[in-house]
Coordinates of C-alpha atoms and ligand atoms in Angstrom, one line a residue:
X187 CA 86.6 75.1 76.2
X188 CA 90.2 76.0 76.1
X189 CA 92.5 73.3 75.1
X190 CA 96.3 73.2 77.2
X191 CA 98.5 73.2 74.2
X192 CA 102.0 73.3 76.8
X193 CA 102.1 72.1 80.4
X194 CA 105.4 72.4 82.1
X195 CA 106.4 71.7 85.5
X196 CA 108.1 74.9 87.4
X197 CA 108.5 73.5 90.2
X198 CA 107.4 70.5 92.6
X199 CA 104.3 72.7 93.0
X200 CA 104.3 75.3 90.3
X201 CA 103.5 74.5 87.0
X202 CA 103.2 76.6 84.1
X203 CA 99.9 75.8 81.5
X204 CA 99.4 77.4 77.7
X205 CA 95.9 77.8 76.9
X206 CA 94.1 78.7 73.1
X207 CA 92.3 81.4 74.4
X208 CA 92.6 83.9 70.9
X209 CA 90.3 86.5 72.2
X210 CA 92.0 86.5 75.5
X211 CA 95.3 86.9 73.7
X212 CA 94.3 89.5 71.5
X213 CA 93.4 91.8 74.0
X214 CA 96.2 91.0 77.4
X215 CA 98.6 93.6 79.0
X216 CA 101.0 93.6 81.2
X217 CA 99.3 93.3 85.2
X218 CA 96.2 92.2 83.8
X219 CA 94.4 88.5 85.1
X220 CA 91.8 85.9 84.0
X221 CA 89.3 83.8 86.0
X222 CA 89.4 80.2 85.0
X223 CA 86.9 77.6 85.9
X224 CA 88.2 73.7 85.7
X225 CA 85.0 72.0 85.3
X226 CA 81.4 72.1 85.2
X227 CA 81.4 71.1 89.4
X228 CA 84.8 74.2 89.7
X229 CA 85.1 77.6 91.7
X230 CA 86.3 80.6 89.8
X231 CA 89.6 81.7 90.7
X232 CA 92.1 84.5 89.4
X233 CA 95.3 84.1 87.9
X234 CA 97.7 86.4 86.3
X235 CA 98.4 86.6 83.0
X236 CA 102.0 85.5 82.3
X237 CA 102.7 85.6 78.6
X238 CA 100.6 86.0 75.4
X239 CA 100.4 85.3 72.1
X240 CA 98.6 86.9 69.9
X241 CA 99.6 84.7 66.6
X242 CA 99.4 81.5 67.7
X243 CA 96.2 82.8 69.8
X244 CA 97.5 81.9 73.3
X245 CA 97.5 82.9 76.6
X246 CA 100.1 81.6 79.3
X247 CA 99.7 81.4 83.0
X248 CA 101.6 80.0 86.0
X249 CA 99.8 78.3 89.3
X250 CA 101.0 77.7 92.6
X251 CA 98.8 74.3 93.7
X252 CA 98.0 75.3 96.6
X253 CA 93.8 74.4 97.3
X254 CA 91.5 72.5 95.4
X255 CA 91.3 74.6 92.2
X256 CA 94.9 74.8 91.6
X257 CA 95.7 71.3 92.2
X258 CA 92.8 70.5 89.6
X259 CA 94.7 72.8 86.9
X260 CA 98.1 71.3 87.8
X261 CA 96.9 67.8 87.3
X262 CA 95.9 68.8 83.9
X263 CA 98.3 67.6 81.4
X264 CA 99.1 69.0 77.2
X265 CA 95.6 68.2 75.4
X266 CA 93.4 68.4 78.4
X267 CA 90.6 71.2 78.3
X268 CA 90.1 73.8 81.1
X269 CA 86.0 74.7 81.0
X270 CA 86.1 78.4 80.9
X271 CA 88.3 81.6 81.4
X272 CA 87.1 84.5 81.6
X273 CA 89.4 88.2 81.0
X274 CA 91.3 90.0 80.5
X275 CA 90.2 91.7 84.0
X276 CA 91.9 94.2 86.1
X277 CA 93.7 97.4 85.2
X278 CA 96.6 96.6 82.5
X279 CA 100.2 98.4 84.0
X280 CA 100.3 101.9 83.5
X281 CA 102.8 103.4 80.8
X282 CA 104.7 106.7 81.4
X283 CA 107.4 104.8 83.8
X284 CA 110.8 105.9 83.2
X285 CA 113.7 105.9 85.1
X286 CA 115.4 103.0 87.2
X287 CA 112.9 100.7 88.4
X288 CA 113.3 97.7 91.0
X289 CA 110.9 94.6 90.2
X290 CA 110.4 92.4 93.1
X291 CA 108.8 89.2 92.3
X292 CA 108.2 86.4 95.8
X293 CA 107.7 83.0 95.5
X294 CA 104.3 82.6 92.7
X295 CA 104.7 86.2 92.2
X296 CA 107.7 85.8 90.6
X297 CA 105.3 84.4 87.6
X298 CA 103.5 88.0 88.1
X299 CA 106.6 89.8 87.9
X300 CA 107.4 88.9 84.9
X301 CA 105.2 90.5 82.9
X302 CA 105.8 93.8 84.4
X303 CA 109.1 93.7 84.3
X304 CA 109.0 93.0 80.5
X305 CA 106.4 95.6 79.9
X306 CA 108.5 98.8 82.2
X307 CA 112.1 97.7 79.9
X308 CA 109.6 98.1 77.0
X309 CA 108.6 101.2 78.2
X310 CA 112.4 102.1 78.7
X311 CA 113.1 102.1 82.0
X312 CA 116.2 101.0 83.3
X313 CA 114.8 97.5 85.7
X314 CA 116.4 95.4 88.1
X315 CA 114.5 92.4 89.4
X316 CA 114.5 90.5 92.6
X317 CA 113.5 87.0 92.9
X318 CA 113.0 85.5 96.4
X319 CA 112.3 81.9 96.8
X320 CA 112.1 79.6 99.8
X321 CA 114.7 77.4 98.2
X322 CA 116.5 76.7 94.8
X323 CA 113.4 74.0 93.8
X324 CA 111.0 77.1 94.1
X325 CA 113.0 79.6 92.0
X326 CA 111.6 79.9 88.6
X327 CA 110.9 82.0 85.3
X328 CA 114.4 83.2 85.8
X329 CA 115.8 82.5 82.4
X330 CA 113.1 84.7 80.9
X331 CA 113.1 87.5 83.3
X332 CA 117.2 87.1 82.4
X333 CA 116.4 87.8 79.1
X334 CA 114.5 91.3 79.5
X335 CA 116.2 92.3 82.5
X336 CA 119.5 94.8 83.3
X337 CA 120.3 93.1 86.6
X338 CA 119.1 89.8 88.4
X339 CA 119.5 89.0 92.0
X340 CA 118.3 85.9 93.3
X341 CA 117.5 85.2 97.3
X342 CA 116.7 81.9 98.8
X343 CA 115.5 81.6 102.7
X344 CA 117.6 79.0 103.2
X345 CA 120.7 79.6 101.2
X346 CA 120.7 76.8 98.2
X347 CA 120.4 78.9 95.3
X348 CA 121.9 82.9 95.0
X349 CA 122.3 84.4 97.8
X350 CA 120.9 83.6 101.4
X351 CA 118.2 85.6 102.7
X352 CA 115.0 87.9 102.1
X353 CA 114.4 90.2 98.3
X354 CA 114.2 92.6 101.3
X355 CA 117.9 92.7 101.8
X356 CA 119.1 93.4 98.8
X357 CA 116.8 96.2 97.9
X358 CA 118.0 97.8 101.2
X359 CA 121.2 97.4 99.8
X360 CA 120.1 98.7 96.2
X361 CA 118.2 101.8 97.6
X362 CA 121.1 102.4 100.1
X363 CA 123.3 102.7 97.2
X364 CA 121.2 104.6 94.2
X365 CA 118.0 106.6 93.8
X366 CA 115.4 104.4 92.3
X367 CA 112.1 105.7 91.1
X368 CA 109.7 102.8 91.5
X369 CA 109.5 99.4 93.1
X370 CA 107.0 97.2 91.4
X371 CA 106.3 94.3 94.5
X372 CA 104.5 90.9 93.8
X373 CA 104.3 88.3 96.2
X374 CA 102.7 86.9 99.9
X375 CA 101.0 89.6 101.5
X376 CA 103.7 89.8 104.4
X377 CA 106.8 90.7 101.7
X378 CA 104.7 93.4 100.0
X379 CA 104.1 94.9 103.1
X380 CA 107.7 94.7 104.1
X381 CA 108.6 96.0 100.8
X382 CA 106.3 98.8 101.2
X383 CA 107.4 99.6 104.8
X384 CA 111.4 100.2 103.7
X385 CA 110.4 102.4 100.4
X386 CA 108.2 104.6 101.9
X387 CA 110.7 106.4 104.1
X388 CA 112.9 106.7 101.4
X389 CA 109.9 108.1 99.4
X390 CA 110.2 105.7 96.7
X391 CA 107.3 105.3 94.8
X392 CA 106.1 101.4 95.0
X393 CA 103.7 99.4 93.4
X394 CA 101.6 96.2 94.7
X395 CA 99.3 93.6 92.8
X396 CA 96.8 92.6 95.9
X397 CA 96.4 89.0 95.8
X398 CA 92.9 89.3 98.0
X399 CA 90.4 86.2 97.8
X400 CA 88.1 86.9 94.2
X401 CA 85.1 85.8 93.0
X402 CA 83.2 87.1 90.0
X403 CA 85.8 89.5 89.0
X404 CA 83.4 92.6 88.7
X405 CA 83.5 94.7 91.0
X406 CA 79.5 92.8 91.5
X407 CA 80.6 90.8 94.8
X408 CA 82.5 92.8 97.2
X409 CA 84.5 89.5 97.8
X410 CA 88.1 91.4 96.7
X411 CA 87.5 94.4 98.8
X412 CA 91.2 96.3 100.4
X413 CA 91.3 99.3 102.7
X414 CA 93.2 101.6 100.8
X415 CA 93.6 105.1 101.7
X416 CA 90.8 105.1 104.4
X417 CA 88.5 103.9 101.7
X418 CA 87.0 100.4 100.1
X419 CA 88.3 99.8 97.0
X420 CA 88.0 96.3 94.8
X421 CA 91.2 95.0 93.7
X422 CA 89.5 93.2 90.5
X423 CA 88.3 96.4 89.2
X424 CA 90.9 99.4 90.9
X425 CA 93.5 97.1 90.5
X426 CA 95.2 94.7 91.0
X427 CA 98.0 97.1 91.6
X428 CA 97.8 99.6 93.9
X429 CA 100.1 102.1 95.9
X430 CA 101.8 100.1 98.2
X431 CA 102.0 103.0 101.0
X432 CA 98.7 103.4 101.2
X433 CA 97.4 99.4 101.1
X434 CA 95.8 98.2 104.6
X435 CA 98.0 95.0 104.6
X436 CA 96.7 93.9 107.8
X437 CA 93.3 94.0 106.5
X438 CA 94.5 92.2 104.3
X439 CA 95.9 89.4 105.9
X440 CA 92.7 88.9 108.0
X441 CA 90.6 88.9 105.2
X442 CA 92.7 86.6 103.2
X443 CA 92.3 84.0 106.4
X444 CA 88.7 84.5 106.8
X445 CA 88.0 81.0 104.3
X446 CA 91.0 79.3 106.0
X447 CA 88.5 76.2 107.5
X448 CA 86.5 76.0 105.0
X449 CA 89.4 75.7 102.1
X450 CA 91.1 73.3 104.9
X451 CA 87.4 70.8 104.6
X452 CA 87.3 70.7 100.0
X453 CA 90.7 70.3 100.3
X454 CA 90.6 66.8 102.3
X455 CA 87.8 65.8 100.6
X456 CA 89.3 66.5 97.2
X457 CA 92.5 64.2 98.4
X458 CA 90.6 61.6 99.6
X459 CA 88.5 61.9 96.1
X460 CA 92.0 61.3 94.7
X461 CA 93.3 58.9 96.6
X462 CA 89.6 56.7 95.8
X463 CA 90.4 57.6 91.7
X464 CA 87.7 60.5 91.3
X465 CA 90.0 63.4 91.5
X466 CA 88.7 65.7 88.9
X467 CA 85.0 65.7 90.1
Ligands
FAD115 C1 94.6 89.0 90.8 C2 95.1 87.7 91.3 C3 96.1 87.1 90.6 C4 96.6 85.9 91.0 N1 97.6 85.3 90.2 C5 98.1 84.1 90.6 C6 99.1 83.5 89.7 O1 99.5 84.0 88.7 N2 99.5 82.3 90.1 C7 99.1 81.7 91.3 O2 99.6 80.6 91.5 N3 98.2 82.3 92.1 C8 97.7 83.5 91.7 N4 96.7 84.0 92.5 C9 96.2 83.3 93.7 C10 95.3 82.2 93.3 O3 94.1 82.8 92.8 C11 94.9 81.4 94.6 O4 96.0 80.7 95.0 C12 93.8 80.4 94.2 O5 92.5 81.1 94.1 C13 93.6 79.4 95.3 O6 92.5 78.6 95.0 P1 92.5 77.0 95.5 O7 91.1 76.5 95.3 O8 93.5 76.2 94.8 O9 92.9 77.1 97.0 P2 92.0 77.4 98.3 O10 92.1 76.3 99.2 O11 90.7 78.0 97.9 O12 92.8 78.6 98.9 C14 94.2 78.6 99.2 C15 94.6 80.0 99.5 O13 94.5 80.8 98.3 C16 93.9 82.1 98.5 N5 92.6 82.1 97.7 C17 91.6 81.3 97.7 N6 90.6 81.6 96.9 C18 91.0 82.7 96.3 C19 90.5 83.5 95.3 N7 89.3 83.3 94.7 N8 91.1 84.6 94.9 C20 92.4 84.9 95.5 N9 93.0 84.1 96.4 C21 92.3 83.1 96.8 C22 93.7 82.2 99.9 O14 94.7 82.9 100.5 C23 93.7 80.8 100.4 O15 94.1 80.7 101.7 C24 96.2 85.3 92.2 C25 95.2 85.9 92.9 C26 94.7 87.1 92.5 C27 93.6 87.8 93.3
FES116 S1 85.9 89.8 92.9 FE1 83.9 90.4 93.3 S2 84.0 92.5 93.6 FE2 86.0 91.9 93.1

C-alpha cells in the first residue's frame, strides 16, 4: 500500500499525486517509470516518474485521466491508498549530454519532460523547452520547468495562452536559427513523429520516450513491442526512449489503437458504476 500524501489538480483532467513509495524514491532517474495498480479488481499501467524524494521517501507522478485506470487514480484524493507500484522500470536518461539541447514536452508529456529537462541542465547542457498544449487549461508544470530551464516557449492550438500554434513551429524557428545538438521529444505519438521528421534532415540528434500500450513491464509480454531499426524492440526494457529517426511511428499508432473497443466497453461500464455510486470497484 502506498499512501497519497499530495494530490493536486493540473488541470480539468490532469492531476498530479505524491505517493510514500521510499524504495522507489531511493533508486528513481531521470526517464525512468512505475506500474501502479489501484485496487485489488485494477489493470497495471505505466506512468512516468515526475519528481522524487529521497528524504521524505516519495515519489511524484502526473496522470492524464483518460480510461478506466487513470480516472480511478484521479478520483483518489490526499490520504487515500494506491494498492501497488511497481519500479523503477525502464532505462534512466543517459549522461554524457552536453551542448544546447531542445526539450519538447506535448500535452501529458509535458509531465515527462520535466524530469529530463532537469536532469540534461544538471548534466550541463545549455536546454530550452517547449511546451505545447491544446489550450491555456491544459498547460502545466510550467513554473517548475521555469525554474531549471534557460528559455521557455509556450504553444497553445488554439491561441489562449503563449503563442498560437504547434511546439513544431517554434523549434523550426529555433533550429533555423542555431545548431542544436539534441532534441529530447515527449508527447502523442503524431508530435514525436513530426518532431522527428523536421530534425532528421537537419541531422539533429533526437530523442523519444514511446508511450506504447504496457503490461508487465518486463520485457515477459511482448505487449510494448516498437519497430525500431528494422527490428522488435520492448520499449519497457530498451527504453522508453529511443532514437526518434529510427522509431516505426506508424506502427506505432496502429498498435496503440489495436484495444481502442475494448477500452471504449470498461470505460462505459466504469461511468455507469459511477453514476450508480460504485466507482472504485
Ligand atoms: C512508459 C510510459 C509512461 C507513461 N507516462 C505517463 C504519464 O506520466 N502520465 C500519463 O498521464 N500517462 C502516461 N502514460 C500513458 C498511460 O499509461 C495511459 O494513459 C494509461 O495506461 C491509460 O490507461 P486507462 O485505463 O486510464 O485508459 P485506457 O482506456 O486503457 O486507454 C486509453 C488510452 O491509453 C493508452 N493505453 C492504455 N493502456 C495502456 C498501457 N498499459 N500502457 C500504455 N498506454 C496505454 C492507449 O493509447 C489507450 O487508447 C505512459 C505510458 C507509458 C508506456
Ligand atoms: S510491457 Fe510486457 S514486454 Fe514490455
Amino acid at each position: 500500500m502506498h499512501r497519497i500524501v499530495r494530490k493536486e489538480q493540473l488541470s480539468p483532467e490532469i492531476c498530479l499525486v505524491e505517493c510514500e513509495a521510499g524504495d522507489l524514491a531511493a533508486a528513481a532517474h531521470a526517464g525512468q517509470f512505475v506500474i501502479l495498480r489501484i485496487d485489488e479488481n485494477g489493470e497495471r499501467f505505466p506512468l512516468t516518474l515526475y519528481d522524487w524524494d529521497r528524504e521524505k521517501g516519495t515519489i511524484t507522478v502526473v496522470c492524464q485521466a483518460v480510461g478506466v485506470s487513470t480516472k480511478k487514480l484521479c478520483a483518489l484524493e490526499q490520504g487515500d491508498n494506491v494498492l501497488d507500484i511497481a519500479g523503477p522500470l525502464g532505462h534512466a536518461v543517459r549522461s554524457g549530454t552536453s551542448g544546447k539541447v531542445i526539450c519538447i514536452g506535448g500535452g501529458v508529456g509535458t509531465a515527462e519532460a520535466y524530469p529530463v529537462a532537469r536532469f540534461l541542465r544538471e548534466e550541463g547542457c545549455d536546454v530550452t523547452v517547449i511546451i505545447g498544449a491544446r489550450n491555456k487549461d491544459m498547460v502545466i508544470c510550467e513554473s517548475d520547468i521555469r525554474k531549471i530551464s534557460d528559455k521557455v516557449y509556450v504553444t497553445t492550438d488554439d491561441g489562449t495562452y503563449g503563442r498560437k500554434g504547434f511546439v513544431t513551429d517554434v523549434l523550426a524557428e529555433l533550429v533555423g536559427k542555431e545548431r542544436y545538438d539534441l532534441v529530447y521529444a515527449i508527447g502523442p505519438i503524431p508530435m514525436m513523429k513530426a518532431v522527428s521528421d523536421m530534425t532528421r534532415g537537419k541531422g539533429i540528434k533526437t530523442m523519444v520516450s514511446l508511450n506504447s500500450i504496457m503490461i508487465d513491464g518486463t520485457g515477459m509480454c511482448g505487449g510494448c513491442r516498437v519497430m525500431y531499426d528494422g527490428e522488435t524492440r520492448f520499449a519497457c526494457v530498451d527504453g522508453p526512449e529511443f532514437d526518434g529517426h529510427l522509431v516505426d511511428f506508424d506502427d506505432l499508432m496502429l498498435r496503440g489503437r489495436r484495444y481502442r473497443d475494448k477500452e471504449k466497453i470498461s470505460l462505459d461500464r466504469y461511468e455507469k458504476d459511477c453514476r450508480i455510486g460504485l466507482g472504485l470497484k
